[in-house]
PDB file of C-alpha atoms in Angstrom:
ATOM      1  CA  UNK A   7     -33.806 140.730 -91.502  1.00  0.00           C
ATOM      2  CA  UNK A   8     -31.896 139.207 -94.625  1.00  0.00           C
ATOM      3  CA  UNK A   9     -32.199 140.701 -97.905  1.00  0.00           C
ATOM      4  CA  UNK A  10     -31.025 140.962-101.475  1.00  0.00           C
ATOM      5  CA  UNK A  11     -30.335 143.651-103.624  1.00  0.00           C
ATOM      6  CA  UNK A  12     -29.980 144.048-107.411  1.00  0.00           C
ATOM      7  CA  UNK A  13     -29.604 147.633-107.901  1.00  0.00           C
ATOM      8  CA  UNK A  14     -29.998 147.681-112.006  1.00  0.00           C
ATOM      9  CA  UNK A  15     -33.914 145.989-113.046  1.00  0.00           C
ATOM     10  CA  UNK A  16     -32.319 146.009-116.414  1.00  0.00           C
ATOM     11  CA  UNK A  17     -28.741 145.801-118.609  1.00  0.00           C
ATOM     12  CA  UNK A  18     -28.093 145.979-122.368  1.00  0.00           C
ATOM     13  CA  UNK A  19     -24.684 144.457-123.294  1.00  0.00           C
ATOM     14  CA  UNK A  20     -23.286 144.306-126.727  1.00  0.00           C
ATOM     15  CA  UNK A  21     -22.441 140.297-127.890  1.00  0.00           C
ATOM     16  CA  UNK A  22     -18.676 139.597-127.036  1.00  0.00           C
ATOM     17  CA  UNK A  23     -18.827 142.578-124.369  1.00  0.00           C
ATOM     18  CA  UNK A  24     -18.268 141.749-120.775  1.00  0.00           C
ATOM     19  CA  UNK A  25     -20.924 141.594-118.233  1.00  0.00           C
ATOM     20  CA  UNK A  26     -21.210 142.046-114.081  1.00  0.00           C
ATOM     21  CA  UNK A  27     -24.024 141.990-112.363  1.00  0.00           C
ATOM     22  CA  UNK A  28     -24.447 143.470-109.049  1.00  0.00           C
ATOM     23  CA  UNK A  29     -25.837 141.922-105.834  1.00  0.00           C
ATOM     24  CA  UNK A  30     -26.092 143.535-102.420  1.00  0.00           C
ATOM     25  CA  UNK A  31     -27.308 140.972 -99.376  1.00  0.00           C
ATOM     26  CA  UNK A  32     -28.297 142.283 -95.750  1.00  0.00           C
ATOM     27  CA  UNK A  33     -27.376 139.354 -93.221  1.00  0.00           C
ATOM     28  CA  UNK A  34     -26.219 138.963 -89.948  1.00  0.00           C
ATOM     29  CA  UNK A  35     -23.693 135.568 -90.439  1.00  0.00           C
ATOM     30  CA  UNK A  36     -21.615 134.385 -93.367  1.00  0.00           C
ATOM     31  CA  UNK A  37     -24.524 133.993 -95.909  1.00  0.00           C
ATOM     32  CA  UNK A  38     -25.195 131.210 -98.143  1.00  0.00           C
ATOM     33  CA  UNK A  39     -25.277 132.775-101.554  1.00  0.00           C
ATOM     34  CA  UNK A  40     -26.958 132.013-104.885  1.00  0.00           C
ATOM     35  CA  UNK A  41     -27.054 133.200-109.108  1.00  0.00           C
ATOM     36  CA  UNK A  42     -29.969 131.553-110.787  1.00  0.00           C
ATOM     37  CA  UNK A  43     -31.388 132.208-114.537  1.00  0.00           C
ATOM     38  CA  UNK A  44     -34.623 132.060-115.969  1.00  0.00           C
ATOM     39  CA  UNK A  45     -35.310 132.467-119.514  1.00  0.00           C
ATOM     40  CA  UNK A  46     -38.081 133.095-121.166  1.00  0.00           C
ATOM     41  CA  UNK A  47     -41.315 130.720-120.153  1.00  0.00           C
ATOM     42  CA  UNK A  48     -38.554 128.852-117.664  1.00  0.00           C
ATOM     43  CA  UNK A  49     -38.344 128.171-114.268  1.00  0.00           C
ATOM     44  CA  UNK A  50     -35.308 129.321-112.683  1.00  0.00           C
ATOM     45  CA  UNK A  51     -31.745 127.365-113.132  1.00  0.00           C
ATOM     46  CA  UNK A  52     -29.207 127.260-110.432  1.00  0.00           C
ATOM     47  CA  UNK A  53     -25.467 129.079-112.374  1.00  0.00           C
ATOM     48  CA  UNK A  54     -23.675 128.855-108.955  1.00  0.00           C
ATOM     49  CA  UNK A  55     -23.774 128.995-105.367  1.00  0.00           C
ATOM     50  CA  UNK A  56     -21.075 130.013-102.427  1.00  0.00           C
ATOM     51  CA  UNK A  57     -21.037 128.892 -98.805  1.00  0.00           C
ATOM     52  CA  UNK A  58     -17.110 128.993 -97.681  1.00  0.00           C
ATOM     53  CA  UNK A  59     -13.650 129.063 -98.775  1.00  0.00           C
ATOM     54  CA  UNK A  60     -12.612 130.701-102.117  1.00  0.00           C
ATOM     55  CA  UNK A  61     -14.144 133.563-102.309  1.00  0.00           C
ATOM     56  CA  UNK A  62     -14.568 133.324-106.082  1.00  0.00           C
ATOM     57  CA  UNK A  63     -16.778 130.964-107.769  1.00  0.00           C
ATOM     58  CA  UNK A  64     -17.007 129.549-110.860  1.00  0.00           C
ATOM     59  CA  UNK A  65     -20.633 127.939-112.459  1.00  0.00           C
ATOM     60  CA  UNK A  66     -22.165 127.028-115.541  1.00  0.00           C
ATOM     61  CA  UNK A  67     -21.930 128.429-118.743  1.00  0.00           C
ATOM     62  CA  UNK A  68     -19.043 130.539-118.044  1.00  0.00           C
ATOM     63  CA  UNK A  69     -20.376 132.824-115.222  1.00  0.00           C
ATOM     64  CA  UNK A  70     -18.408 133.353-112.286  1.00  0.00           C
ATOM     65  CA  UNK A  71     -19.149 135.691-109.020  1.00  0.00           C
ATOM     66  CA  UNK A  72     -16.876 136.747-106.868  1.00  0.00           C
ATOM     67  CA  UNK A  73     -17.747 137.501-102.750  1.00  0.00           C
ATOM     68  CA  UNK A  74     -16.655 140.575-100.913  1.00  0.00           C
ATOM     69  CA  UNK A  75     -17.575 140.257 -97.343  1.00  0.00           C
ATOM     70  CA  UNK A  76     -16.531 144.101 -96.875  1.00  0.00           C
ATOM     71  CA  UNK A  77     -19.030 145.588 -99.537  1.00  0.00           C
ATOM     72  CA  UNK A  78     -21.362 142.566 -98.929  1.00  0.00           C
ATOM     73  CA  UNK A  79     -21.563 142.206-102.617  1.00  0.00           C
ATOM     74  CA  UNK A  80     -21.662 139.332-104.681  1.00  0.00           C
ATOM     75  CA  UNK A  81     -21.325 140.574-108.059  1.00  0.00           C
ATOM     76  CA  UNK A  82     -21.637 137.680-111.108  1.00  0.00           C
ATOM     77  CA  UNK A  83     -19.604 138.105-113.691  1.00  0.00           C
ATOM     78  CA  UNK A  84     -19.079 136.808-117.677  1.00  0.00           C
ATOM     79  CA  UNK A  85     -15.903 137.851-119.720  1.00  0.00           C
ATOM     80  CA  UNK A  86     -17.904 137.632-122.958  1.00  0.00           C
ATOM     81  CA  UNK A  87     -21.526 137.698-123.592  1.00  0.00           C
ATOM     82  CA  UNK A  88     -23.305 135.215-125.993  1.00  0.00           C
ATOM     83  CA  UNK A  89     -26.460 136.799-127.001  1.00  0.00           C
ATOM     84  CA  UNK A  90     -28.066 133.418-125.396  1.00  0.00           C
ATOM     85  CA  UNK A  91     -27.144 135.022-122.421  1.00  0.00           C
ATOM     86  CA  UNK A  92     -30.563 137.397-122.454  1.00  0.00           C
ATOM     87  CA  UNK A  93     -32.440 136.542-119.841  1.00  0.00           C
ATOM     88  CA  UNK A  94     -33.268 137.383-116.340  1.00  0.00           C
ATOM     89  CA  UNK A  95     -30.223 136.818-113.701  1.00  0.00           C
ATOM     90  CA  UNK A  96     -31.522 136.514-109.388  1.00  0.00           C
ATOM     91  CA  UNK A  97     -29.366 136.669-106.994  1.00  0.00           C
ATOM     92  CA  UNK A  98     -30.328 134.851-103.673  1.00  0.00           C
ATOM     93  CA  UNK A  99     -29.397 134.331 -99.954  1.00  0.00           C
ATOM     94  CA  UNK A 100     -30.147 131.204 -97.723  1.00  0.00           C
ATOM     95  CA  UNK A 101     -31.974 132.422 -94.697  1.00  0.00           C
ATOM     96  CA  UNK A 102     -31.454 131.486 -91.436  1.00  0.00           C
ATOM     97  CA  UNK A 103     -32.984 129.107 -89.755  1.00  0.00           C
ATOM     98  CA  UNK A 104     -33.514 127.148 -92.557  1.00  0.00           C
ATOM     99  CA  UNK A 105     -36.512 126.477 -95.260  1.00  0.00           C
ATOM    100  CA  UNK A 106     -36.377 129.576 -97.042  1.00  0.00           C
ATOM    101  CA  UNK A 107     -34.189 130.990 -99.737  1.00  0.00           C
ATOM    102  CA  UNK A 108     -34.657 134.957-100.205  1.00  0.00           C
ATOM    103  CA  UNK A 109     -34.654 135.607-103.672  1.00  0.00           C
ATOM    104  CA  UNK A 110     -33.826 139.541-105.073  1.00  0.00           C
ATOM    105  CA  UNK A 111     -36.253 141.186-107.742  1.00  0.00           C
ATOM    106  CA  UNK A 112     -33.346 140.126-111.010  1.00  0.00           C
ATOM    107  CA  UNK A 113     -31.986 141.951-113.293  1.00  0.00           C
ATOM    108  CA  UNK A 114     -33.202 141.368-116.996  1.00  0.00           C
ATOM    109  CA  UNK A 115     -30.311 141.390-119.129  1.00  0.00           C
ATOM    110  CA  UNK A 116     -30.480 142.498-123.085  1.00  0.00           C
ATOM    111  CA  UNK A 117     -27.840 141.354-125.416  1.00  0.00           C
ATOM    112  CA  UNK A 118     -27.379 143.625-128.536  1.00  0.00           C
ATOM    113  CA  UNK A 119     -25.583 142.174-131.667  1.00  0.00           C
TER     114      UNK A 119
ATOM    115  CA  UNK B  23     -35.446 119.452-118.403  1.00  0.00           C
ATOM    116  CA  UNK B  24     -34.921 120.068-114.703  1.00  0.00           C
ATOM    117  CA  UNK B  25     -36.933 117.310-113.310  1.00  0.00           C
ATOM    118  CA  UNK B  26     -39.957 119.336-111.622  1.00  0.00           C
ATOM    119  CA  UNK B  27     -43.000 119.327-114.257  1.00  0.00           C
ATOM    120  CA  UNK B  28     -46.140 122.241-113.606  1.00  0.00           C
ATOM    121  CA  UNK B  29     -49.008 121.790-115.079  1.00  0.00           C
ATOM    122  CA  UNK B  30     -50.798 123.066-116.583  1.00  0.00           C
ATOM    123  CA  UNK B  31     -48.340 125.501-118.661  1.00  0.00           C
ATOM    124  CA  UNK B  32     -51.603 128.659-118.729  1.00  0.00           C
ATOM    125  CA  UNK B  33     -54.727 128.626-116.580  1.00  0.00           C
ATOM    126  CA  UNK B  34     -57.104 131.317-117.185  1.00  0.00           C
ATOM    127  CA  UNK B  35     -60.129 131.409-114.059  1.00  0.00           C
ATOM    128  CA  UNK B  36     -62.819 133.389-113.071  1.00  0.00           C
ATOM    129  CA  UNK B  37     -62.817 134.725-109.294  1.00  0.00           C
ATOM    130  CA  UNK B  38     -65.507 132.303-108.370  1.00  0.00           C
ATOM    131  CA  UNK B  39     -63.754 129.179-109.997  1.00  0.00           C
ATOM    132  CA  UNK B  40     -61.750 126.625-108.516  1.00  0.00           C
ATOM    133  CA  UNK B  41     -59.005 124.840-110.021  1.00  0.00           C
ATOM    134  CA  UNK B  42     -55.863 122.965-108.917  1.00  0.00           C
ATOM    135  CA  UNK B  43     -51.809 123.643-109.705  1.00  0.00           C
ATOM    136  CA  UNK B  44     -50.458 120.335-110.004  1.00  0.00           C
ATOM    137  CA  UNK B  45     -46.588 119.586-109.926  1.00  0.00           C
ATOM    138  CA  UNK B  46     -44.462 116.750-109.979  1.00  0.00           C
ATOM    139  CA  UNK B  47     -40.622 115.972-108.739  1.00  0.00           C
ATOM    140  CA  UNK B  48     -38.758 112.582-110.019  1.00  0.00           C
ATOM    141  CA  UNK B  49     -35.349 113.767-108.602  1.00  0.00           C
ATOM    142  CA  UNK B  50     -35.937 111.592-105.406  1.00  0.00           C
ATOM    143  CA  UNK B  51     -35.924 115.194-103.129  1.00  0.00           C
ATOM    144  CA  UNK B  52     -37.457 115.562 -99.514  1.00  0.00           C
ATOM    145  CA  UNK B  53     -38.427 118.783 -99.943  1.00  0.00           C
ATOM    146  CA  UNK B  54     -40.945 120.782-102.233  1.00  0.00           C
ATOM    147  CA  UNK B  55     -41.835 124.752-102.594  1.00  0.00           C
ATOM    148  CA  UNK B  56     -44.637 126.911-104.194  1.00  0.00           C
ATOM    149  CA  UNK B  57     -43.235 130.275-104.945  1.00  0.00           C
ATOM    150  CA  UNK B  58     -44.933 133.177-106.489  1.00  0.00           C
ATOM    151  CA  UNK B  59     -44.016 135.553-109.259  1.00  0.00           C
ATOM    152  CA  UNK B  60     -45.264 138.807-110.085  1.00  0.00           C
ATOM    153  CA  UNK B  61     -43.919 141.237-112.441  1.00  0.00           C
ATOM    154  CA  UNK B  62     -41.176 143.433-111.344  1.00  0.00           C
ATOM    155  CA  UNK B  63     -41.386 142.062-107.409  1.00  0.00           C
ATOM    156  CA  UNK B  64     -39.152 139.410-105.791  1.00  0.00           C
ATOM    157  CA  UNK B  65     -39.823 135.443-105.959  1.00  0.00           C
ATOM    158  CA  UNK B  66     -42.329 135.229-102.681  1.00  0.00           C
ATOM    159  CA  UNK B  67     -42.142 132.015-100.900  1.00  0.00           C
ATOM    160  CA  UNK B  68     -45.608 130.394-100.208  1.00  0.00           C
ATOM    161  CA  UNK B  69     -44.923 127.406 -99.185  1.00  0.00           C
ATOM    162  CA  UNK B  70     -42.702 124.632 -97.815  1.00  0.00           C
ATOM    163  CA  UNK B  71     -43.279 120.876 -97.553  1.00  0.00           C
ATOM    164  CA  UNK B  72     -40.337 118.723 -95.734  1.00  0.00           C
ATOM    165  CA  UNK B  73     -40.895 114.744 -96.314  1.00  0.00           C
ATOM    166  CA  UNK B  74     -44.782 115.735 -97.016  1.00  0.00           C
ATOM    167  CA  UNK B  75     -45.007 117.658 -93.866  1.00  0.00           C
ATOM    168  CA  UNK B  76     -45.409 121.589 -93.985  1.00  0.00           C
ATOM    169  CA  UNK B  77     -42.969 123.420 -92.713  1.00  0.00           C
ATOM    170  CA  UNK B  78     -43.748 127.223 -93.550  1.00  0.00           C
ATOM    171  CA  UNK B  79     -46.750 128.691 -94.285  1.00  0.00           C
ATOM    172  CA  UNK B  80     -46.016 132.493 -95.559  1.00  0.00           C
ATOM    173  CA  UNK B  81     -48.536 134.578 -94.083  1.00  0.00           C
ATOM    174  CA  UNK B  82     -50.937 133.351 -97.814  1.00  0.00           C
ATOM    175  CA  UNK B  83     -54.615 134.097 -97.978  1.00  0.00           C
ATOM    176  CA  UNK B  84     -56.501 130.973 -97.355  1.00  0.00           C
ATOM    177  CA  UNK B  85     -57.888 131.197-100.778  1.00  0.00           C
ATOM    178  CA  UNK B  86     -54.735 129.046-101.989  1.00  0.00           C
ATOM    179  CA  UNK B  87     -54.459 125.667-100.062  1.00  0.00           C
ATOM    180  CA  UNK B  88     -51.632 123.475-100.541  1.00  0.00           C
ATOM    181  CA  UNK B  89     -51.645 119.476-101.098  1.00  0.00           C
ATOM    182  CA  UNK B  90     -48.470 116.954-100.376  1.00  0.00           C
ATOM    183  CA  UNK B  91     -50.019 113.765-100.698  1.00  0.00           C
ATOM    184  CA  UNK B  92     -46.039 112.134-101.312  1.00  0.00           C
ATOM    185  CA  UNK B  93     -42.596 113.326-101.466  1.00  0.00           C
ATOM    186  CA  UNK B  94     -42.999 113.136-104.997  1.00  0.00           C
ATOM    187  CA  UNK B  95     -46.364 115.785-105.490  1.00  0.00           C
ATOM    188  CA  UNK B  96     -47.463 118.722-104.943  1.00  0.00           C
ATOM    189  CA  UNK B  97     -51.032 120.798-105.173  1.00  0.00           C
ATOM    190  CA  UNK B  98     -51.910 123.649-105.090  1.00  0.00           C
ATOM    191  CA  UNK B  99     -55.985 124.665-104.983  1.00  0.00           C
ATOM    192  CA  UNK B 100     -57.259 127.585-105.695  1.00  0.00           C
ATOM    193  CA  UNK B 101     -60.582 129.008-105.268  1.00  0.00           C
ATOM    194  CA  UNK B 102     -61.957 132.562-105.153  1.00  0.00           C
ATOM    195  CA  UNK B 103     -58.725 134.120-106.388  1.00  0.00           C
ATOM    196  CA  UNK B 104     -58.479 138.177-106.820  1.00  0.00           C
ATOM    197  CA  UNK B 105     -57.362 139.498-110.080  1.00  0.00           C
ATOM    198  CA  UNK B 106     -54.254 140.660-108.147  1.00  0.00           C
ATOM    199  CA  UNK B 107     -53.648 137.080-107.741  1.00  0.00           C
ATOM    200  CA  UNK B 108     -52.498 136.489-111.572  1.00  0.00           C
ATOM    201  CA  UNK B 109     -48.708 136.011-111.517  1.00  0.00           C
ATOM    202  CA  UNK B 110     -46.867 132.836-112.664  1.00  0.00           C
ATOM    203  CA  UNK B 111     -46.860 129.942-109.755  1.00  0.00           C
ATOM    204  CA  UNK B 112     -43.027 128.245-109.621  1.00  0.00           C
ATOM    205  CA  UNK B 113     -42.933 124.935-107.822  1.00  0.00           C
ATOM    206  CA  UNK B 114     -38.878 123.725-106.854  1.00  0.00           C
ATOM    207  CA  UNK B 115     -38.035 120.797-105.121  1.00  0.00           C
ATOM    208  CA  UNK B 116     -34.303 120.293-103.248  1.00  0.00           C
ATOM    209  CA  UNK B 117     -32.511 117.191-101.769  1.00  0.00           C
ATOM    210  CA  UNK B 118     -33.764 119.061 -98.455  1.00  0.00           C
ATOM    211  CA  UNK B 119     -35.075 121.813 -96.431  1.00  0.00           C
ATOM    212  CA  UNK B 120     -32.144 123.728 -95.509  1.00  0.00           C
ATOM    213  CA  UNK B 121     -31.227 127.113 -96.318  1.00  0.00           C
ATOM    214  CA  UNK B 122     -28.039 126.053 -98.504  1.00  0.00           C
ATOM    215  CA  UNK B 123     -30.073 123.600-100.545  1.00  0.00           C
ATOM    216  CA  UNK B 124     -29.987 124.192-104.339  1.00  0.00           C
ATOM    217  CA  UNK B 125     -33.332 124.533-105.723  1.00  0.00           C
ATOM    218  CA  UNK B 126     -34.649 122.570-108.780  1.00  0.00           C
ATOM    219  CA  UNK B 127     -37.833 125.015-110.412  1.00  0.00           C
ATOM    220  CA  UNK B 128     -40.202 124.037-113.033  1.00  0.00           C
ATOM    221  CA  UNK B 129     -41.217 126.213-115.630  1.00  0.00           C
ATOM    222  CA  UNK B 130     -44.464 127.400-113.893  1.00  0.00           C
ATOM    223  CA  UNK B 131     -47.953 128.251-114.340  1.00  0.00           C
ATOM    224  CA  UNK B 132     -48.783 131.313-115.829  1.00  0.00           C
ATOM    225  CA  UNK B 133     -52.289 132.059-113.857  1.00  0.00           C
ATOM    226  CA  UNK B 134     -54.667 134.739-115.150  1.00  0.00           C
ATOM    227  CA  UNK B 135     -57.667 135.718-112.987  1.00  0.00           C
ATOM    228  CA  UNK B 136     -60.434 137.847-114.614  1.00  0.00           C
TER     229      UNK B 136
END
């Protein structure tokens, strides 16, 4: 069965540090793959999805994440953290067959000045 | 502003209450989702409405019962909830139902259940 992995529940960065997030997925085919953000009292905002070709992706607000098929990893990464980065970061997977997106349990991310 | 409104924002209920999540899409999408989340524990799909039809059904207690009436809305009733029922309730919407679709959330209802 599909599933996502975000080994750290929580990361404290200092303000102009760099940041990478990691993300582990279980599936059986090339996965769809997914970094969303909620902040506080939010709903969750899509940063940037991959489904084929380059293997590294660039979204919104600077964050990119790079896929590695041989670690099945999908890692997100941000050369320098803004401390309106804080917030908590899901990785997700598209699940076969359609309908359902399998979300992992985020990592909450602390930004020190 | 993301397009998918929840209200209301807080709902506070007794277990023998019954009260309604309402949420709203104007993004034109086909599809619609209630998702729950609890602290420290994964987003849990509920439930998945294609073009007003359901399409999954996630093994939920019959004690929540969702409503489509148009591509547009989305219900969700609730009556003899448990306290370990309190989490906050994410409706999302997307273009469609498939499993690369990006998903549009609201901002949620925080439910409490005393």
């Amino acid at each position: 069965a599909q599933s996502v992995t975000q080994p750290d529940i929580h990361i404290t960065v200092s303000e102009g540090a760099s940041l990478e997030l990691r993300c582990n997925y279980s599936y059986g085919a090339t996965p769809y793959l997914f970094w969303y953000v909620q902040s506080p009292g939010q709903g969750l905002q899509l940063l940037l999805k991959y489904f084929s070709g380059d293997t590294l992706v660039q979204g919104i607000k600077g964050f990119e994440a790079e896929f590695k098929r041989s670690q099945s990893s999908f890692n997100l990464r941000k050369p320098s953290v803004h401390w309106s980065d804080a917030a908590e970061y899901f990785c997700a997977v598209g699940h076969t067959g359609g309908f359902k997106t399998i979300f992992g349990a985020g990592t909450r991310l602390f930004v020190k000045a | 502003e993301t397009g998918v409104t929840q209200t209301p924002r807080h709902l506070v209920m007794g277990m023998t209450n019954k009260k309604s999540l309402k949420c709203e899409q104007h993004l034109g999408h086909n599809a619609m989702y209630w998702y729950k989340q609890s602290a420290k524990k994964p987003l849990e799909l509920m439930f998945v409405y294609s073009l007003e039809e359901r399409v999954e059904n996630n093994s939920v207690p019959s004690r929540f019962s969702p409503e489509c009436p148009n591509s547009s809305h989305l219900f969700l009733h609730l009556h003899t909830l448990q306290p370990e029922d309190s989490a906050l309730y994410l409706c999302a919407s997307s273009q469609d139902s498939g499993n690369n679709e990006k998903l549009f959330f609201g901002s949620g209802t925080q439910l409490s259940v005393l």
